[in-house]
Coordinates of C-alpha atoms in Angstrom, one line a residue:
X1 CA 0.0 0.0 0.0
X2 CA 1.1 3.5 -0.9
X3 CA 1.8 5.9 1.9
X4 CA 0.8 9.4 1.3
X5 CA 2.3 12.1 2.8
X6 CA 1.0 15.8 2.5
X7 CA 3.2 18.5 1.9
X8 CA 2.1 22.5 2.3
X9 CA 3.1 25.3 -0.1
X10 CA 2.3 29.3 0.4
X11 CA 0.6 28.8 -2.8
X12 CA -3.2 29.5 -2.3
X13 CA -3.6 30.5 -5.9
X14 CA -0.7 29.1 -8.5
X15 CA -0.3 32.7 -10.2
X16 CA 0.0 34.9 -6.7
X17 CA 2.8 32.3 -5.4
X18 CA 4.1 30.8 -8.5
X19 CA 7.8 30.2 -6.7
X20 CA 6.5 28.7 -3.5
X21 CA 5.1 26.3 -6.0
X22 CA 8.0 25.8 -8.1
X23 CA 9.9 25.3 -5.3
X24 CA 7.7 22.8 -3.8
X25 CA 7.1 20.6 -6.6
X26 CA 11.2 20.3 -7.1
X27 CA 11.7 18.8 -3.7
X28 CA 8.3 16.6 -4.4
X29 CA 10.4 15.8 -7.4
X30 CA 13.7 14.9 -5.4
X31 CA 11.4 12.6 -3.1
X32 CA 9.3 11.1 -5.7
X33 CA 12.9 9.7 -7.4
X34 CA 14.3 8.7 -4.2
X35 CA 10.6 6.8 -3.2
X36 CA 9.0 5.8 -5.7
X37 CA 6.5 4.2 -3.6
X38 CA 5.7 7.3 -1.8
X39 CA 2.4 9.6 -3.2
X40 CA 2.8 12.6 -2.1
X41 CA 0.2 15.4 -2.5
X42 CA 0.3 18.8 -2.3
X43 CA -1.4 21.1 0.1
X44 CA -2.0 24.4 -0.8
X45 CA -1.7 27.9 1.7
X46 CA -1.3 31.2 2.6
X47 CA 0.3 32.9 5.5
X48 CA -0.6 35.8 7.1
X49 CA 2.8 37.6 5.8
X50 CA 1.8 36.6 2.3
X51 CA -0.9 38.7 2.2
X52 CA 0.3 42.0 3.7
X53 CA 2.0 43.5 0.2
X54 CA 1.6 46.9 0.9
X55 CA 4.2 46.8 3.5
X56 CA 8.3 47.0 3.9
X57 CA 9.3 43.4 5.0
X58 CA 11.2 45.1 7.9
X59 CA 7.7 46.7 9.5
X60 CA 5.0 44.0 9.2
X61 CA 7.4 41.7 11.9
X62 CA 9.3 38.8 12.4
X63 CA 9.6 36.0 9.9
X64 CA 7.3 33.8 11.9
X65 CA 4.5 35.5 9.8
X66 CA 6.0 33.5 6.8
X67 CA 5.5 30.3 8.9
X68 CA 3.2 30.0 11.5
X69 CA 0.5 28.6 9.5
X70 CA 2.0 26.1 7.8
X71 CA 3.6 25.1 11.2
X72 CA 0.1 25.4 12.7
X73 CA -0.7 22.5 10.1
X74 CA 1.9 20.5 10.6
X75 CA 1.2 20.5 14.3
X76 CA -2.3 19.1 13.1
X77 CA -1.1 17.0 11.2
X78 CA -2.9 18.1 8.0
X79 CA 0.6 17.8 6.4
X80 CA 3.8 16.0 6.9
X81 CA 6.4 18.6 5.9
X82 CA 6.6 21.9 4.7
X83 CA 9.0 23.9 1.8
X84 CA 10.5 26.9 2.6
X85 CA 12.9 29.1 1.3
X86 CA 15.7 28.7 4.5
X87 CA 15.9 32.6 4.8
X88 CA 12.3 32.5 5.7
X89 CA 12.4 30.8 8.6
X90 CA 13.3 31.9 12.0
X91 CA 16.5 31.0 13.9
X92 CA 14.7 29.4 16.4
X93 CA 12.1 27.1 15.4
X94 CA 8.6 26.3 18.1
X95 CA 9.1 23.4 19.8
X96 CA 8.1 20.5 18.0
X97 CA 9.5 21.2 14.7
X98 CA 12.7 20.8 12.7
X99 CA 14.9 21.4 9.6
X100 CA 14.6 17.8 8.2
X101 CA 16.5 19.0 4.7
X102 CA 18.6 21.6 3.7
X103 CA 18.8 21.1 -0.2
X104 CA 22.1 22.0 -2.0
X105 CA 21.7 25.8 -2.9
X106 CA 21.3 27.8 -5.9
X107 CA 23.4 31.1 -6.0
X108 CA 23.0 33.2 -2.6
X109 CA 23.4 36.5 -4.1
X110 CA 21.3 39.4 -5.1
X111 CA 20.6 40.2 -8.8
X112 CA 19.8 43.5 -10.5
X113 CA 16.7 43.6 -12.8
X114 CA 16.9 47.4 -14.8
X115 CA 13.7 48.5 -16.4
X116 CA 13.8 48.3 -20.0
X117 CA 14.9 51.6 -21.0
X118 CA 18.0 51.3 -18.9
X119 CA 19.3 48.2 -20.2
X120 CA 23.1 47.6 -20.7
X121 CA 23.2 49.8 -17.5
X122 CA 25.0 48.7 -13.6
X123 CA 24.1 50.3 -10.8
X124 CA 27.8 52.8 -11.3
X125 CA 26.7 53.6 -14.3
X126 CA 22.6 54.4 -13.6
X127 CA 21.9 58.5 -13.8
X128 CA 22.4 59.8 -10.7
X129 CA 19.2 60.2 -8.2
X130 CA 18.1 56.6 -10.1
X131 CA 15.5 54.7 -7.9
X132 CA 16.3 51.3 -6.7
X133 CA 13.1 49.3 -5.4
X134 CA 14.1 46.8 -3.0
X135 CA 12.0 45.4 0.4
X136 CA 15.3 44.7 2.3
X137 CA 16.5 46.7 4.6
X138 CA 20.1 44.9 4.2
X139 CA 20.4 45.8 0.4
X140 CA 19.6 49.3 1.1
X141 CA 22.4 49.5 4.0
X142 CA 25.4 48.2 2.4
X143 CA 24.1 49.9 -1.3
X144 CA 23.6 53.4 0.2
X145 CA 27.1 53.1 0.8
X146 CA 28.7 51.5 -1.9
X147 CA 26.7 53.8 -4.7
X148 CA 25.6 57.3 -3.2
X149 CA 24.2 58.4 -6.5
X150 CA 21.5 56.4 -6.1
X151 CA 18.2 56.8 -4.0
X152 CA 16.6 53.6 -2.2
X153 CA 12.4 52.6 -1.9
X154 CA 10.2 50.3 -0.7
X155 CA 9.4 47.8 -3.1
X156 CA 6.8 44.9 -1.8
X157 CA 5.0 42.0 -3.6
X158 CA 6.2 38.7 -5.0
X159 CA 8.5 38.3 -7.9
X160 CA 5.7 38.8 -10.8
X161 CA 4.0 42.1 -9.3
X162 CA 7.6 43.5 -8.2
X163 CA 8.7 42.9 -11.9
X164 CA 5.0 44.1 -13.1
X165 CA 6.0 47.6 -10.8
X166 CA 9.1 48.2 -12.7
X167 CA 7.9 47.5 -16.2
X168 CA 4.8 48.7 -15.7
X169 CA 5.6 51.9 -14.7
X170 CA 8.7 54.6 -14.2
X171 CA 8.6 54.4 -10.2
X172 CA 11.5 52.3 -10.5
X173 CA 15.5 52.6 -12.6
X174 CA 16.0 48.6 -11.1
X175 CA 14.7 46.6 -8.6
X176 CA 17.1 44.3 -6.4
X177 CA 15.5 40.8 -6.2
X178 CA 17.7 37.3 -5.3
X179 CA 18.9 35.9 -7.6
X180 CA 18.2 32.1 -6.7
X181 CA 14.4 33.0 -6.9
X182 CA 15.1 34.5 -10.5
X183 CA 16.6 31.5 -11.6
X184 CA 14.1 29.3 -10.1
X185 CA 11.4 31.1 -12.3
X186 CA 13.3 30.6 -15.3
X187 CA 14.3 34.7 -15.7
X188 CA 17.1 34.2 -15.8
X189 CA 17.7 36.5 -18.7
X190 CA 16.4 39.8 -16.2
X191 CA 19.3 39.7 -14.7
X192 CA 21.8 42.7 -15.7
X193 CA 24.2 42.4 -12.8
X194 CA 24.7 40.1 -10.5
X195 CA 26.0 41.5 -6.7
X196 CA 29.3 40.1 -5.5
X197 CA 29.9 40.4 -1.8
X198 CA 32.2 43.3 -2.1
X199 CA 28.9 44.9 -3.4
X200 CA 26.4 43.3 -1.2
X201 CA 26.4 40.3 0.9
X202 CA 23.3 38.1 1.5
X203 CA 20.8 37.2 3.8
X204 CA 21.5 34.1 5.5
X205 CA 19.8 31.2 4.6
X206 CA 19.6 33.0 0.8
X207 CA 19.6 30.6 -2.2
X208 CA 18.8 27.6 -0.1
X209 CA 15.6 25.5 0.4
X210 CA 14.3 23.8 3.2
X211 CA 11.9 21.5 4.4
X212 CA 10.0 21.3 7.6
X213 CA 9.0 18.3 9.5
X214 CA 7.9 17.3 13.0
X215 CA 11.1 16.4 15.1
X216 CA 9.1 13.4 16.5
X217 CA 8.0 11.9 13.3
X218 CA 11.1 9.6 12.8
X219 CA 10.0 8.1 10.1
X220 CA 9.3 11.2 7.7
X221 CA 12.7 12.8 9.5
X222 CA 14.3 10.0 7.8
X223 CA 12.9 10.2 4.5
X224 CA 13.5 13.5 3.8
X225 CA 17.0 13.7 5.4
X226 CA 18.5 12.4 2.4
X227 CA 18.1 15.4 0.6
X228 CA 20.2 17.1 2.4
X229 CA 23.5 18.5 1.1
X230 CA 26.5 18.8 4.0
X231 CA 28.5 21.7 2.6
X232 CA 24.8 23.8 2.3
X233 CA 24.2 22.3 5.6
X234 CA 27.6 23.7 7.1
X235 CA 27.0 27.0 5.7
X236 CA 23.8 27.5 6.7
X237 CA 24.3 26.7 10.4
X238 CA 27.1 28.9 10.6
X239 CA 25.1 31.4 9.6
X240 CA 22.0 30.8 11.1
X241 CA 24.3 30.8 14.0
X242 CA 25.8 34.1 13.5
X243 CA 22.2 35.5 13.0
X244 CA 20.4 34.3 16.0
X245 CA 23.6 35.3 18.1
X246 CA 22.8 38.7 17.3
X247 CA 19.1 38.6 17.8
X248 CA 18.6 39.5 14.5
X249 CA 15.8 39.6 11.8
X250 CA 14.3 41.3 9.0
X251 CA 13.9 44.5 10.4
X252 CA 17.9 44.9 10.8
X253 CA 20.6 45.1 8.4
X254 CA 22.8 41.7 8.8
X255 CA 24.5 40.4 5.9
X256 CA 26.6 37.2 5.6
X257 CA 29.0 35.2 3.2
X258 CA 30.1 31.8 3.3
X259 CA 32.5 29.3 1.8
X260 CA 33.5 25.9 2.3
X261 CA 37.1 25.2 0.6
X262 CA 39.4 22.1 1.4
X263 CA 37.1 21.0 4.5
X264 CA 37.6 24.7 6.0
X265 CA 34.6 27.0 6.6
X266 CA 35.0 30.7 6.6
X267 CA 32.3 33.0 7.6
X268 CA 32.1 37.0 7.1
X269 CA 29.7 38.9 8.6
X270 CA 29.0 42.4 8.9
X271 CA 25.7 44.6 10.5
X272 CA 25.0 47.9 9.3
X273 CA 23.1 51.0 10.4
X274 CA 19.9 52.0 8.1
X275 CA 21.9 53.9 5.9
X276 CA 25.0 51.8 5.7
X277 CA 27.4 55.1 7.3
X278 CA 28.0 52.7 10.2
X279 CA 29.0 49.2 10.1
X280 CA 31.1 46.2 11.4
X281 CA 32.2 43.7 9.7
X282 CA 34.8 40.6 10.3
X283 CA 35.9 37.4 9.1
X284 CA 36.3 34.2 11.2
X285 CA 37.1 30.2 9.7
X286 CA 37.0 26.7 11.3
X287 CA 38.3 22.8 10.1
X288 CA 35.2 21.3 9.2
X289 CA 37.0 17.8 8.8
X290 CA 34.4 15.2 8.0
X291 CA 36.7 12.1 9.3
X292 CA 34.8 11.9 12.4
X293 CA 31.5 10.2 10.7
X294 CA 29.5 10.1 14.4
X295 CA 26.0 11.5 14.3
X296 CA 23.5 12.0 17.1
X297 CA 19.8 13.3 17.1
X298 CA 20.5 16.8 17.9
X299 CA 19.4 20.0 16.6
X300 CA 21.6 23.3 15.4
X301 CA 20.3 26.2 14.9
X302 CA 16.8 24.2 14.3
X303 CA 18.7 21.6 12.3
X304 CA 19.2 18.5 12.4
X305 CA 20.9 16.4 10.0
X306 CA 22.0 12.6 10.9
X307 CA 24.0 11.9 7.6
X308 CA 26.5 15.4 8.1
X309 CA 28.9 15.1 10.8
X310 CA 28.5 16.5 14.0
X311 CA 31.9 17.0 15.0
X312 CA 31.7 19.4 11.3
X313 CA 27.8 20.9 12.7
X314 CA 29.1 21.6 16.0
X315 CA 32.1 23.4 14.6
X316 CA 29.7 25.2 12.1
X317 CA 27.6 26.6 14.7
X318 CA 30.7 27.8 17.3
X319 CA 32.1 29.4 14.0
X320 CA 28.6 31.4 13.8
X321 CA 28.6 32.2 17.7
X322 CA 32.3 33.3 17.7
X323 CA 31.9 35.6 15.0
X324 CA 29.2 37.3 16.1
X325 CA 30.5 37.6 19.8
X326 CA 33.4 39.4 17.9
X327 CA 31.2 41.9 16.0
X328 CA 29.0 42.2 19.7
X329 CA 32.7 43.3 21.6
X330 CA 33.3 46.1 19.1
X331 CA 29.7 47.5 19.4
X332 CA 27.3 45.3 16.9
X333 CA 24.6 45.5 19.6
X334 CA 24.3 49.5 19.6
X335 CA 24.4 49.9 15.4
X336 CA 21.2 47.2 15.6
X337 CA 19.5 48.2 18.1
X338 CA 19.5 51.8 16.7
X339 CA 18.4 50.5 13.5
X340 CA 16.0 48.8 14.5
X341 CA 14.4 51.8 16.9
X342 CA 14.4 54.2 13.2
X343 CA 12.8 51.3 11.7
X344 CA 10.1 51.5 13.9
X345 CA 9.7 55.4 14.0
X346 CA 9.6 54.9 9.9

């Protein structure tokens, strides 16, 4: 007998959350070729942040507004897991739940999409007083500062009616949008310029996806476990790490990068103040040797991953907490929590 399991997608209607569903149907994919023998069948939702699009990111709350919902169902058990994109989800996860996959991740970094008339453009060479539309606070920070020419907005909505703004209409030179969610979408061909991290680093978790499971249910914790990917894994931790050491969110600037080279992981992080004048930023690595192959049922960061090593997990997550104790000596604390109180006075 078949076993079906029930996997939830923010994806109420197909055309308002096309990515959610593309995303969810390639990891439905992964399992389906893995377990053949296992129907799956898709749920779809909405969350409560899904439908506030008239609003900066950084002002309608935490990311829990992305989530709760879905986790509300899983808790139900009206679904067995849940896809997310990993920079959706908080650092700490309610009791109960999991990251049962972290899949192997696209590009992290952001992508600028010019309108039409401005194409064969980069952000240097845009007219001065050019608006850029982007919803993050952290693209705004560290782009204030690396092009002063040009002037920063609020642009909300998913990827169709953000591209739909600047095409549409002349509110808009570019719009900064990531570039994993481009690709997944198949526009690939928007993108004019993609941002290195001497431009702009990303959020953490960017580019990867993740699925969300009930840390009780062994037997679904299993199945999807195998799509994890342990370098994506390490990353990610250390990251998540970094971020939750710092009590941050959406409604800061924190930025990240992350690289994995000869089984050593380097982190850099950085926080920044609204309008990127003040900033901190470091660089911190760690042996994330894989010759130790032990694995226990334990949780990092709201992770957990049997087949990735947990000598290499533990040593992700110090690497996260270390950095950002660095940053929180030399003063991280005060640039974020001013940020965050001119946030709220927006």
């Amino acid at each position: 007998m078949q076993q079906t399991n029930w996997m939830a997608v923010r994806d109420k209607c197909i055309f308002i959350f096309q990515l959610a569903r593309i995303q969810t149907d390639y990891v439905a994919e992964k399992l389906k070729t893995l377990y053949p023998d296992v129907l799956l069948e898709i749920v779809a939702m909405s969350t409560i942040g899904d439908k506030i699009l008239d609003t900066a990111l950084s002002k309608i709350g935490e990311k829990s507004l992305f989530t709760k919902e879905l986790e509300n169902a899983l808790e139900r058990n009206e679904v067995d897991l849940v896809v997310h994109s990993l920079k959706d989800l908080p650092t700490t996860l309610p009791n109960g739940f999991t990251i049962g996959a972290v899949l192997q991740r696209e590009s992290p970094h952001d992508a600028v999409v010019l309108h039409p008339k401005n194409s064969g453009l980069t952000l240097d060479t845009l007219p001065d007083g050019s608006v850029i539309g982007t919803s993050s606070l952290r693209r705004a920070a560290q782009l204030k500062k690396k092009f002063p020419h040009l002037e920063f907005k609020d642009i909300r909505g998913n990827l169709n009616t953000r591209l739909k703004k600047l095409d549409e209409k002349e509110d808009y030179a570019a719009i900064i949008l990531a570039a994993a969610g481009l690709k997944r979408m198949g526009w690939e061909a928007r993108v004019s310029q993609v941002l290195g991290p001497e431009d702009c680093m990303y959020a953490v978790g960017q580019g990867a996806l993740a699925v969300e499971v009930r840390a009780r249910d062994c037997d679904i914790l299993g199945m999807v476990s195998t799509l994890h990917h342990s370098e994506t894994v390490l990353r990610c931790i250390a990251e998540r790490a970094f971020l939750r050491r710092l009590e941050g969110g959406c409604s800061v600037p924190v930025a990240v990068n992350t690289e994995v080279k000869d089984s050593v992981l380097s982190l850099t992080g950085a926080v920044y103040s609204l309008d990127g004048a003040d900033s901190l930023k470091e660089a911190m690595e760690t042996s994330v040797d894989s010759g130790n192959k032990e694995s226990a049922d334990i949780q990092h960061v709201g992770v957990t991953a049997h087949n990735v090593p947990q000598c290499a997990q533990v040593a992700a997550e110090k690497l996260g907490v270390d950095l950002a104790d660095l940053l929180l000596s030399k003063g991280a604390m005060e640039i974020l929590t001013t940020a965050r109180k001119l946030n709220d006075a927006r």
